[in-house]
Coordinates of C-alpha atoms and ligand atoms in Angstrom, one line a residue:
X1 CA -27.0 -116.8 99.5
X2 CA -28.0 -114.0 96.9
X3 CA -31.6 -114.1 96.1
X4 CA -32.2 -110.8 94.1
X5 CA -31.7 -111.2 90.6
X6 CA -28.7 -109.3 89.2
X7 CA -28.4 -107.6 85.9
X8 CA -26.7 -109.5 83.2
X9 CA -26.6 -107.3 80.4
X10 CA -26.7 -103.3 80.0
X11 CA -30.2 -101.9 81.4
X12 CA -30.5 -98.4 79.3
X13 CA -28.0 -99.2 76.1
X14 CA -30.2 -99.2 72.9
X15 CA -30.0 -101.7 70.3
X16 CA -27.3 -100.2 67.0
X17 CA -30.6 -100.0 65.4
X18 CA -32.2 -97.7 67.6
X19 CA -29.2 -95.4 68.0
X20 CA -29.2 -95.1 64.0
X21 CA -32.9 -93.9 64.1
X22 CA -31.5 -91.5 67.5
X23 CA -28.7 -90.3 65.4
X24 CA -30.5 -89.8 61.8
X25 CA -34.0 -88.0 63.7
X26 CA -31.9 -86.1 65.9
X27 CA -29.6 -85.1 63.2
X28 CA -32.5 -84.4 60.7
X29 CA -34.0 -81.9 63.5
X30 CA -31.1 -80.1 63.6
X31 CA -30.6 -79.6 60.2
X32 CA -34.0 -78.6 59.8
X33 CA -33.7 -76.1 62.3
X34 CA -29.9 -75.1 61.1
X35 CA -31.6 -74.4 57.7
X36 CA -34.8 -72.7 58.6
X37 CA -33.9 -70.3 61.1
X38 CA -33.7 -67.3 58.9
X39 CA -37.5 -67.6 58.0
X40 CA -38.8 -68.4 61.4
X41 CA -40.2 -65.2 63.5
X42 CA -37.4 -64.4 65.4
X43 CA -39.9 -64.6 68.5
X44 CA -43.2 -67.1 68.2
X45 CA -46.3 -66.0 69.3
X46 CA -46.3 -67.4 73.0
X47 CA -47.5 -66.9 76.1
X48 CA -47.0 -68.6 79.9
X49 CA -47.7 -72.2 79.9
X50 CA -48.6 -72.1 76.4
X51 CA -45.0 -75.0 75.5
X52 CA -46.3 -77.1 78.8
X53 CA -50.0 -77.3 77.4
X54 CA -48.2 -78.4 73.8
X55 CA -46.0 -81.5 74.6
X56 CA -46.4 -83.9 77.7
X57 CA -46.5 -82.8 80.7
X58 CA -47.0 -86.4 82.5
X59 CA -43.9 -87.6 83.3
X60 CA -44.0 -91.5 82.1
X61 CA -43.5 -94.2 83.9
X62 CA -42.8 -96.6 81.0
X63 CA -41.5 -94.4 78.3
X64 CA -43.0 -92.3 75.6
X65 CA -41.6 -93.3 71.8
X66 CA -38.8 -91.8 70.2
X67 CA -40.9 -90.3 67.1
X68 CA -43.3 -88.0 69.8
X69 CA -40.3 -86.8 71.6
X70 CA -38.6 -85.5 68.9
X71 CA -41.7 -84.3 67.5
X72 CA -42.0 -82.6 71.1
X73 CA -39.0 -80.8 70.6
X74 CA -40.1 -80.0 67.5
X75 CA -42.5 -78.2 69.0
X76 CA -40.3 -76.5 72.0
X77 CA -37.7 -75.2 69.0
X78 CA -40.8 -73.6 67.7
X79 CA -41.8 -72.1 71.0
X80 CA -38.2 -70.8 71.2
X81 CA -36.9 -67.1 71.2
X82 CA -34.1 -67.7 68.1
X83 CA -31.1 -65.9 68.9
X84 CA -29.6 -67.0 65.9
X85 CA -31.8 -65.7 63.8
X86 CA -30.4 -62.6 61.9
X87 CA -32.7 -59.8 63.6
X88 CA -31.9 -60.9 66.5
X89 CA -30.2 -58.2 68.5
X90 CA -31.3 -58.1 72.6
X91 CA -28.9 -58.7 75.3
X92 CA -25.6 -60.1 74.1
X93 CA -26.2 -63.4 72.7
X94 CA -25.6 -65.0 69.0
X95 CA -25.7 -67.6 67.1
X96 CA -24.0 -71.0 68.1
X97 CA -22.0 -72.1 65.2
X98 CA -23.0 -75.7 63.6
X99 CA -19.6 -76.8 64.5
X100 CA -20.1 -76.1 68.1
X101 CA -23.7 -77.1 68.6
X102 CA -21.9 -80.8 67.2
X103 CA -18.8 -79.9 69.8
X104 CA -21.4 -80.2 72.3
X105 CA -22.7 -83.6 71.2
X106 CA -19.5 -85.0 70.7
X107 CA -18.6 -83.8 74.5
X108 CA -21.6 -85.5 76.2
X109 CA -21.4 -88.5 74.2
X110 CA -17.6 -88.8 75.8
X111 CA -19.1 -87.5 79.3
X112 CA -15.9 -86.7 80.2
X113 CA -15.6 -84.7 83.7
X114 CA -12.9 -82.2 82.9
X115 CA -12.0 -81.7 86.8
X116 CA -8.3 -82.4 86.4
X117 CA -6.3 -84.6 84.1
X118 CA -6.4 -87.3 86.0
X119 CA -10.5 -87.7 85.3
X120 CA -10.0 -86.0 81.6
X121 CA -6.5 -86.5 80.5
X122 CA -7.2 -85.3 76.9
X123 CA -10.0 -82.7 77.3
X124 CA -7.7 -80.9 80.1
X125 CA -5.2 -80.6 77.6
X126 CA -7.8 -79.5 74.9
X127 CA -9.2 -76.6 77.5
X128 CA -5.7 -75.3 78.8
X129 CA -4.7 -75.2 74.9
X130 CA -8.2 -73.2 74.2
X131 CA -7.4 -70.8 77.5
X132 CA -4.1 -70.0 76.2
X133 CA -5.2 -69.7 72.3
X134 CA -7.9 -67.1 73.9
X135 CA -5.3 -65.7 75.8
X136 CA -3.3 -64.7 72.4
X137 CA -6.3 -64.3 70.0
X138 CA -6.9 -60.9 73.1
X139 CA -3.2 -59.8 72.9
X140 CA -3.4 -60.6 76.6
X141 CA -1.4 -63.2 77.2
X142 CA -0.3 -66.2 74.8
X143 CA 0.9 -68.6 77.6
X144 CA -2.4 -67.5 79.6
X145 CA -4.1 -69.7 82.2
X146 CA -7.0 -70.4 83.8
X147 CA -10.2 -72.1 82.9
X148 CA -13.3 -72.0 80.8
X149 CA -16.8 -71.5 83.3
X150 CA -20.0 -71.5 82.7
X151 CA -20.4 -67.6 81.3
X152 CA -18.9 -64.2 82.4
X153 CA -20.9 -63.8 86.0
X154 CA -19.2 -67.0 87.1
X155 CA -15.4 -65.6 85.6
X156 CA -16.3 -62.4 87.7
X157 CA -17.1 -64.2 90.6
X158 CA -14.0 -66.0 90.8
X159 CA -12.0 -63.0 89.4
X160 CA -13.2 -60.9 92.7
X161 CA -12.5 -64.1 95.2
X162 CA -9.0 -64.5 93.9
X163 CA -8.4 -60.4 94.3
X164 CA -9.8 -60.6 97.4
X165 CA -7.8 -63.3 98.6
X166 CA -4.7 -61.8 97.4
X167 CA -5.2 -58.6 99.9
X168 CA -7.1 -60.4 102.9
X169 CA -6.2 -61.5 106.0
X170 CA -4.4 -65.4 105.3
X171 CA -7.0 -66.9 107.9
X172 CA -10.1 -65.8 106.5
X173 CA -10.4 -69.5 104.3
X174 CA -11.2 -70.3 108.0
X175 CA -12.8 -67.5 109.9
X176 CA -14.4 -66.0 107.6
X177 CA -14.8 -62.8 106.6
X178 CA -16.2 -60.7 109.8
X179 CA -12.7 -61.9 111.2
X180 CA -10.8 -60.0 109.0
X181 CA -10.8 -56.6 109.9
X182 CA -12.1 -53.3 108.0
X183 CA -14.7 -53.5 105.2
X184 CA -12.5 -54.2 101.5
X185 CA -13.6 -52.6 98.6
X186 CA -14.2 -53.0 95.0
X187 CA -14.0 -50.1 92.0
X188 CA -15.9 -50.3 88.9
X189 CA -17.5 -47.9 86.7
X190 CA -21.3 -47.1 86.7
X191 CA -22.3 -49.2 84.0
X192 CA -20.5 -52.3 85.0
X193 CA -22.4 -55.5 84.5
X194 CA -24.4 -56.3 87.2
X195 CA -23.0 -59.6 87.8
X196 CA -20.0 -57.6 89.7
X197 CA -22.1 -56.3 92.2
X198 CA -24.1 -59.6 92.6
X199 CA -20.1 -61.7 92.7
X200 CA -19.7 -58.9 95.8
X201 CA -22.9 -60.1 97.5
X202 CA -22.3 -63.6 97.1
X203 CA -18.9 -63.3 98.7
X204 CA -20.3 -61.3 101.6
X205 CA -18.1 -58.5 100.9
X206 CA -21.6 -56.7 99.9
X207 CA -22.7 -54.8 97.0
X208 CA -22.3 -51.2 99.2
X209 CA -18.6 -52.3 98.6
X210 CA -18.6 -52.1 94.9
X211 CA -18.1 -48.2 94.7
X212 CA -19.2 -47.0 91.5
X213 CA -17.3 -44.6 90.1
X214 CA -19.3 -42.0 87.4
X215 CA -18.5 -42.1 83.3
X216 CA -17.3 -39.1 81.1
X217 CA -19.9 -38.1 78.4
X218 CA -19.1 -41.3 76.4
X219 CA -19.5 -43.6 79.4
X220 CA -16.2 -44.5 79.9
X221 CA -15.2 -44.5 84.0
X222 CA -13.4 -41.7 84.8
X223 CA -10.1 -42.3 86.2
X224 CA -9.6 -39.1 88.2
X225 CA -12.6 -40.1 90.4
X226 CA -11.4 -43.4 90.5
X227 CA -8.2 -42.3 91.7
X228 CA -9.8 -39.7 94.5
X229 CA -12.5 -42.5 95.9
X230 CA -9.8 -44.8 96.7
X231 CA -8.1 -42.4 98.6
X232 CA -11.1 -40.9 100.3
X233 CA -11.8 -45.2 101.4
X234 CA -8.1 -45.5 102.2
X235 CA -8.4 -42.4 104.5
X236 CA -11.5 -43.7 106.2
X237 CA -9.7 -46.8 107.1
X238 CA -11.2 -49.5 104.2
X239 CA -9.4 -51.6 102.5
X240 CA -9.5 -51.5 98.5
X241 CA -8.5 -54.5 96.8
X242 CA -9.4 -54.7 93.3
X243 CA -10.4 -52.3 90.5
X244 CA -12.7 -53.6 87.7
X245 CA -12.7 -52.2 84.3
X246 CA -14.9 -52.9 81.6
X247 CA -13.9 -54.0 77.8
X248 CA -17.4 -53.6 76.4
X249 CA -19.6 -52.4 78.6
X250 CA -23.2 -54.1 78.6
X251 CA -25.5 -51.2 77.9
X252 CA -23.3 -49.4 74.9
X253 CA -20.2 -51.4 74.1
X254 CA -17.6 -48.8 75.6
X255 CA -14.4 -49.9 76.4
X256 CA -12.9 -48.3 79.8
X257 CA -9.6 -46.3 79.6
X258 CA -7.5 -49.6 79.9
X259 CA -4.1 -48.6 80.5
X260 CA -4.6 -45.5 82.9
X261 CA -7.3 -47.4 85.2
X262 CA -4.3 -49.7 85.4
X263 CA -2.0 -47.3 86.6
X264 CA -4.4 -46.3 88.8
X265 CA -4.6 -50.3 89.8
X266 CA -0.8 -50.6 90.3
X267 CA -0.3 -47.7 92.5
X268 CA -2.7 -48.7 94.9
X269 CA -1.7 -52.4 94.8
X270 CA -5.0 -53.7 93.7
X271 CA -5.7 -56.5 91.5
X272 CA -6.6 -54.7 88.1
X273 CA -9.4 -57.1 86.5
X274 CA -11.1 -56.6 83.0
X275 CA -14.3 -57.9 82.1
X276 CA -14.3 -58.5 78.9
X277 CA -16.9 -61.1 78.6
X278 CA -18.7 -59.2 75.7
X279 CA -16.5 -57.0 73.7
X280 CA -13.0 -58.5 74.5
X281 CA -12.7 -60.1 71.0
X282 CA -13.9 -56.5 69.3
X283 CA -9.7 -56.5 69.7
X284 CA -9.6 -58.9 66.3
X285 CA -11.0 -56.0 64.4
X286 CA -7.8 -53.8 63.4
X287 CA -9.8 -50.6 63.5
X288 CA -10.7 -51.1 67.1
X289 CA -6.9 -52.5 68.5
X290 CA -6.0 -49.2 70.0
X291 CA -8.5 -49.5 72.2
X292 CA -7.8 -52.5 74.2
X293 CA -4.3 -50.8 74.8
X294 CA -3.2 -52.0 78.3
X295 CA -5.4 -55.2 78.7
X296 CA -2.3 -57.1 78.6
X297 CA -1.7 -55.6 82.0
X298 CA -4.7 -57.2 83.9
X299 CA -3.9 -59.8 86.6
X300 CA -7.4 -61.0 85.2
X301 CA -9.7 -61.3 82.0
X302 CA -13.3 -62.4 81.9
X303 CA -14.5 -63.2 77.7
X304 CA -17.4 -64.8 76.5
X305 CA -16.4 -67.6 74.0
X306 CA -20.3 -68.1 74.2
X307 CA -21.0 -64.2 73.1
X308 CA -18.6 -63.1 70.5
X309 CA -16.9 -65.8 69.8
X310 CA -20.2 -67.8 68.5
X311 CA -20.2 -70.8 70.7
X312 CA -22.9 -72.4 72.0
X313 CA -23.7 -71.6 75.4
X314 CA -22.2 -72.2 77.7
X315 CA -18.8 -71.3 77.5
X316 CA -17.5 -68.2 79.5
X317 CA -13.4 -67.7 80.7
X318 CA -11.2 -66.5 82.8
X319 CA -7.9 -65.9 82.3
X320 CA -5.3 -65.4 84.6
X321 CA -1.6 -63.8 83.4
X322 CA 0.1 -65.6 87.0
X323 CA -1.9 -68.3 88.3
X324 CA -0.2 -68.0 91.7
X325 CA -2.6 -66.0 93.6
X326 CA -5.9 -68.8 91.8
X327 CA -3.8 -71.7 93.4
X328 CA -3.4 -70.1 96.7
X329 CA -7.0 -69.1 96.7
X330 CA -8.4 -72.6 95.5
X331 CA -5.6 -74.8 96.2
X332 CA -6.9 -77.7 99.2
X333 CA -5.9 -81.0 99.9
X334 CA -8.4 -81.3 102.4
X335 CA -10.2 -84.1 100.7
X336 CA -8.5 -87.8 100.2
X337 CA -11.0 -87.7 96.5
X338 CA -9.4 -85.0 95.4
X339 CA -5.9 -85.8 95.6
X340 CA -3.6 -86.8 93.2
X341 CA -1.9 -89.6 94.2
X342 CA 0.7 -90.9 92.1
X343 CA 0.9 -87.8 89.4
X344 CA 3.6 -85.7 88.9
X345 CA 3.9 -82.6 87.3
X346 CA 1.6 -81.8 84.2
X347 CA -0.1 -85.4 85.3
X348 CA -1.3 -83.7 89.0
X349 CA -2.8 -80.7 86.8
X350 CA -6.5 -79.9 88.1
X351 CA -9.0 -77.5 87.0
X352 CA -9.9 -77.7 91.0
X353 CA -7.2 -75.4 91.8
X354 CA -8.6 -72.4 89.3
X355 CA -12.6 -72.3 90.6
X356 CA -15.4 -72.7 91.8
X357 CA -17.0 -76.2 89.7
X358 CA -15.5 -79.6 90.4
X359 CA -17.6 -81.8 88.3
X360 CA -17.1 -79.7 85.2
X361 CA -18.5 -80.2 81.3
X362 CA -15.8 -80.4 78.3
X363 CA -16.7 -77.2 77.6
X364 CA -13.4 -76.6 75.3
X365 CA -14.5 -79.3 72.3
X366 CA -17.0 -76.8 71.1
X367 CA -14.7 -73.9 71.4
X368 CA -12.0 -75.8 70.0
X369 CA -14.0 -77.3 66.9
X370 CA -14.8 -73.3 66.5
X371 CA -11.7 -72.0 65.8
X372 CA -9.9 -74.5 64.2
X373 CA -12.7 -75.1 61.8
X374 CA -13.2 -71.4 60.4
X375 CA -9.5 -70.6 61.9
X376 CA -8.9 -67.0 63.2
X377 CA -9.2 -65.2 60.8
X378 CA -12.5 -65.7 59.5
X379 CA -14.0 -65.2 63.1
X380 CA -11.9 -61.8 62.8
X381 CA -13.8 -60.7 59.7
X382 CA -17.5 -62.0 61.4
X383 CA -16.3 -59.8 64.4
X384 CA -15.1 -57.3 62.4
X385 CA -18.6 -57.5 60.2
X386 CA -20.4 -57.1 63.0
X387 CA -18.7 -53.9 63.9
X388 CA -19.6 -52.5 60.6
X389 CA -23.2 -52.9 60.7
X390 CA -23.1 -51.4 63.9
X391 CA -21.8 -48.6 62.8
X392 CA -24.0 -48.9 59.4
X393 CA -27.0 -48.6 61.9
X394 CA -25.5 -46.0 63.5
X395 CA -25.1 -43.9 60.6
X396 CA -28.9 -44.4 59.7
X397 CA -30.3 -43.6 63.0
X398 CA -28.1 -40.1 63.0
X399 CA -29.0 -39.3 59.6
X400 CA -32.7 -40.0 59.8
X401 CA -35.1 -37.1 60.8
X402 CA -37.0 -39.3 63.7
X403 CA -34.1 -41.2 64.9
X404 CA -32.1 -40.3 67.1
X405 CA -28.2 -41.9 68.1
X406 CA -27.8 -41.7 72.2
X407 CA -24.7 -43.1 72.5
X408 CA -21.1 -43.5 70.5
X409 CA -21.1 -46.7 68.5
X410 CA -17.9 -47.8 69.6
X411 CA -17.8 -52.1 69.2
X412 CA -21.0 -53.5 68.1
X413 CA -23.4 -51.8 70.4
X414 CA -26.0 -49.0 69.2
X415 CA -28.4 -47.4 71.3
X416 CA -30.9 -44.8 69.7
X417 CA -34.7 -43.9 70.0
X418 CA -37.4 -43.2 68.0
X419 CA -38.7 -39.2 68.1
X420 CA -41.5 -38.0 66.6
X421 CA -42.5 -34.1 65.9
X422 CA -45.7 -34.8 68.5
X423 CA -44.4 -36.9 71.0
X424 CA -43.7 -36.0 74.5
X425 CA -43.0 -38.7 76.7
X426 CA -39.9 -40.3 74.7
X427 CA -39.3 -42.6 77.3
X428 CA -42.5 -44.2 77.0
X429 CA -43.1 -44.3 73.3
X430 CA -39.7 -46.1 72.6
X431 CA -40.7 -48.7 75.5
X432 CA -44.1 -49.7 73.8
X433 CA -42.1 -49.6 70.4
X434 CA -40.0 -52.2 71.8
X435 CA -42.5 -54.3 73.4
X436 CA -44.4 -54.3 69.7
X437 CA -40.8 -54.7 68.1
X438 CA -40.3 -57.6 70.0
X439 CA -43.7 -59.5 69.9
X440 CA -44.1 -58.8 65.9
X441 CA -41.9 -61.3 65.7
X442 CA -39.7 -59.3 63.0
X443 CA -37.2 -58.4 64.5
X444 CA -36.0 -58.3 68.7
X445 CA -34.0 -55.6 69.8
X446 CA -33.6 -55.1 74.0
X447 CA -33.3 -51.6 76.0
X448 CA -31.2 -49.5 77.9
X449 CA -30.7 -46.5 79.9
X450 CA -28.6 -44.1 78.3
X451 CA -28.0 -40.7 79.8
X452 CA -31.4 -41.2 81.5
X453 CA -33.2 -42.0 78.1
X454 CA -35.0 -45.3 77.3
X455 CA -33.0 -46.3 74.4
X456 CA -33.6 -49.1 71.7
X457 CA -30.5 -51.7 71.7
X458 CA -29.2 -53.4 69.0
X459 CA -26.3 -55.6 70.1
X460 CA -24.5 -57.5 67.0
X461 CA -22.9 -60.3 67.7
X462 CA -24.2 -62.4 64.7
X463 CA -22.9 -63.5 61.8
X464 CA -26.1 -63.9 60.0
X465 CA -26.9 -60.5 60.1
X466 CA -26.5 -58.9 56.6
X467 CA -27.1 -54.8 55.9
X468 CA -30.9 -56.1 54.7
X469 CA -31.2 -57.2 58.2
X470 CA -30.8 -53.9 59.7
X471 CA -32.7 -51.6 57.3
X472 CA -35.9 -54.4 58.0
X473 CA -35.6 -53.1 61.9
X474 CA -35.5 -49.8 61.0
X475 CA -39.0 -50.4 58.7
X476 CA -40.1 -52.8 61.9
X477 CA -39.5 -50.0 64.5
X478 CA -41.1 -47.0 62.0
X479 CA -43.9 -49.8 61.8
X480 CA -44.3 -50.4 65.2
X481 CA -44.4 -46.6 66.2
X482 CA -46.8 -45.6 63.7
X483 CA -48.9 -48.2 64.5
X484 CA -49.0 -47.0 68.1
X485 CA -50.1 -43.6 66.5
X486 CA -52.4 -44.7 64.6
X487 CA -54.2 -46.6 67.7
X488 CA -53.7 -43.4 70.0
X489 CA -55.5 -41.1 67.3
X490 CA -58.0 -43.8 66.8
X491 CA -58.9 -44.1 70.8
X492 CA -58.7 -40.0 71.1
Ligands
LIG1 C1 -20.0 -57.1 80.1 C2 -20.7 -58.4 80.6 N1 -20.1 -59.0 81.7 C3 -20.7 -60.1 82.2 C4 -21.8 -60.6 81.7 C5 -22.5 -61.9 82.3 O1 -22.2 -63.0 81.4 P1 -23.1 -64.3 81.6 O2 -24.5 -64.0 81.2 O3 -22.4 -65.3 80.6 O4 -23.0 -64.8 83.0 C6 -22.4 -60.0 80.6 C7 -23.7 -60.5 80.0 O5 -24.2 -60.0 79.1 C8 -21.8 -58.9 80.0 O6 -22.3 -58.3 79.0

């Protein structure tokens, strides 16, 4: 006889009242923040522990009210570093479009688990259509495939597995790798993201293995050393596999000499990938086509739909011109959950047999709702936009007597420094400029090393960003420095 009492109605479901007041505060907190962003500091004064003091840290047993949680993350938007606001240039991120940040709530209210198209018939059609629209928006490949991951580290990842598989030993899915034979090796340039070398740990073929091959004076891999390193590692008995170039490098924005690294690539018989996870869409801009020249022969493409494409994170890709070698690497029937009884064809289609993820977010909706909402061609011109203020800054820093430009503007990438008459240690100064940059709130820029200079980095990837924009971080950097010379004459 059953004694416990057994639910007869929904336990967490909310009344159509409540999820009106859910929908219209939740809404209204977007909009406000959709609509403000441009006035906010672009950073908020902060500090450690400061957002846990502000909002509950108690986690409640019975339920804290709708009206203080949103007013809590009220307060955690506030405590927030805005990259979407239009000063804001570190790293590589930008602004989510409203239509994608909406993308995302449409896809979680569905909750569907895009694993295969068994579990989400229509969102596996939605992402292949997205991977093969990406794959022509690059001029890589219009009937492209391959899958949509959580940003370009995890597309690298899986890029390097499926090049490695393709060259090692058939047995090592079983053995392992210390059963394979001689160390394999990897070729990228020096200022390859870092995310290659981390992909080599993971996968135990370890970083030593990633040989990094030096850049010409515009930081562009040079393809005679390329060449002459993997025959020096063929003569010492390893085994190269895969050669990596970059579309956009992190630090400047250079795109590696596409089609000659892949002759390199195809004499050797490696698997030629191209990470392309920031500057792959620089390709929409006419003025920068030519160089992209020979991405359409990668076996593999990494390209940040969440960078320059202006979708919410997260939403990174791979794409694959032949799928054949992903299916061989991936491909298991091991597990009775995770077969496909009863499908045929387009039906037994799984995302399963491309990565890493099985339980895997509808991460096309937003990138879908993107394009098709502004269509191509607009987010051609924002790309394109961005490239011109880019250059726009680069102009100013080259022309001005205390700037100085350390590196080629070449997508949307410029790297400069600050140099006073006085100053000595260059390296230094333009550090605590950037710090001071950064926590003033006006404006964020990041760093890099450029030729073995500290440089300032301004990375534009956002369509809010207007030529105002840029000549107020100029005045915020000039600001910040004389400031700092002010304080050093005042303590001297
Ligand atoms: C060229 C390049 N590749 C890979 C990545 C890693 O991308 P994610 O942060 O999405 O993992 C980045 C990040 O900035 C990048 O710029």
């Amino acid at each position: 006889m059953i004694t416990m009492s057994l639910r007869t109605q929904s336990s967490l479901d909310v009344t159509e009242e409540e999820l009106q007041k859910i929908s219209a505060e939740a809404n209204r907190l977007v909009f406000e923040y959709l609509t403000t962003i441009s006035e906010r500091p672009v950073r908020a004064e902060n500090h450690a522990g400061k957002t846990t003091e502000l909002i509950d840290a108690e986690l409640s047993a019975e339920g804290v009210p709708l009206e203080q949680l949103l007013n809590e993350c009220r307060k955690i938007m506030d405590l927030s570093r805005h990259n979407g606001h239009p000063r804001f240039f570190g790293y590589v991120a930008s602004p989510s479009t409203p239509i994608g940040a909406y993308g995302d709530l449409i896809a979680s209210a569905l909750n569907a688990n895009i694993t295969c198209w068994r579990s989400g018939p229509a969102g596996t059609e939605v992402e292949r259509m997205v991977v093969r629209w990406l794959g022509s928006l690059i001029n890589y490949d219009s009937d492209a495939k391959g899958l949509l991951t959580s940003g370009g580290s995890m597309a690298n990842m899986i890029a390097l597995l499926v090049a490695n598989r393709r060259k090692s030993d058939t047995a090592v899915s079983r053995r392992g790798l210390w059963n394979s034979g001689p160390p394999m090796t990897v070729y990228a340039s020096s200022e390859v993201h870092l995310s290659i070398a981390k992909a080599a740990d993971i996968l135990g073929f370890g970083h030593d293995y990633v040989r990094e091959i030096a850049c010409d004076e515009r930081q562009r891999m040079r393809v005679d050393l390329l060449r002459e390193k993997i025959e020096a590692d063929r003569r010492e008995g390893l085994r190269p596999f895969c050669v990596v170039a970059s579309a956009g490098t992190v630090n400047t924005g250079v795109v590696d000499l596409l089609s000659e690294i892949a002759a390199v690539a195809g004499e050797f018989d490696l698997w030629f990938h191209v990470d392309g996870a920031y500057g792959a869409p620089g390709i929409l801009d006419e003025r920068k086509k030519h160089l992209f020249a020979g991405l359409e022969l990668a076996d593999s493409v990494s390209l940040d739909p969440h960078k320059w494409l202006y979708v919410p994170v997260d939403a990174g890709c791979l794409l694959f011109r032949d799928d054949s070698a992903a299916k061989a690497t991936f491909s298991t029937e091991e597990a009775d959950y995770i077969k496909t009884h009863g499908y045929v064809d387009e039906e037994a289609f799984a995302f399963w047999d491309y990565g890493i993820e099985l339980s895997r977010r509808f991460r096309a909706l937003k990138v879908w709702l993107t394009l098709q909402y502004y269509g191509s061609r607009r987010i051609a011109e924002a790309i394109s936009e961005d490239i011109s203020l880019a250059k726009y800054l680069g102009e100013v820093v080259s022309s001005a007597a205390d700037f100085e430009l350390l590196a080629p503007v070449e997508l949307s990438i410029c790297c400069f420094r600050y140099i006073p008459r006085d100053e000595t240690d260059l390296d230094k100064l333009n550090e605590r400029i950037m710090e001071r940059v950064q926590k003033g709130g006006r404006a964020y820029l990041s760093n890099a090393t450029v030729n073995g200079h500290f440089a300032l980095r301004a990375c534009i990837t956002n369509f809010r960003t207007t030529k105002n924009d840029i000549d107020q971080t100029i005045a915020a950097v000039r600001e910040a420095a004389e400031d700092l010379t002010q304080r050093r004459k005042g303590t001297t």
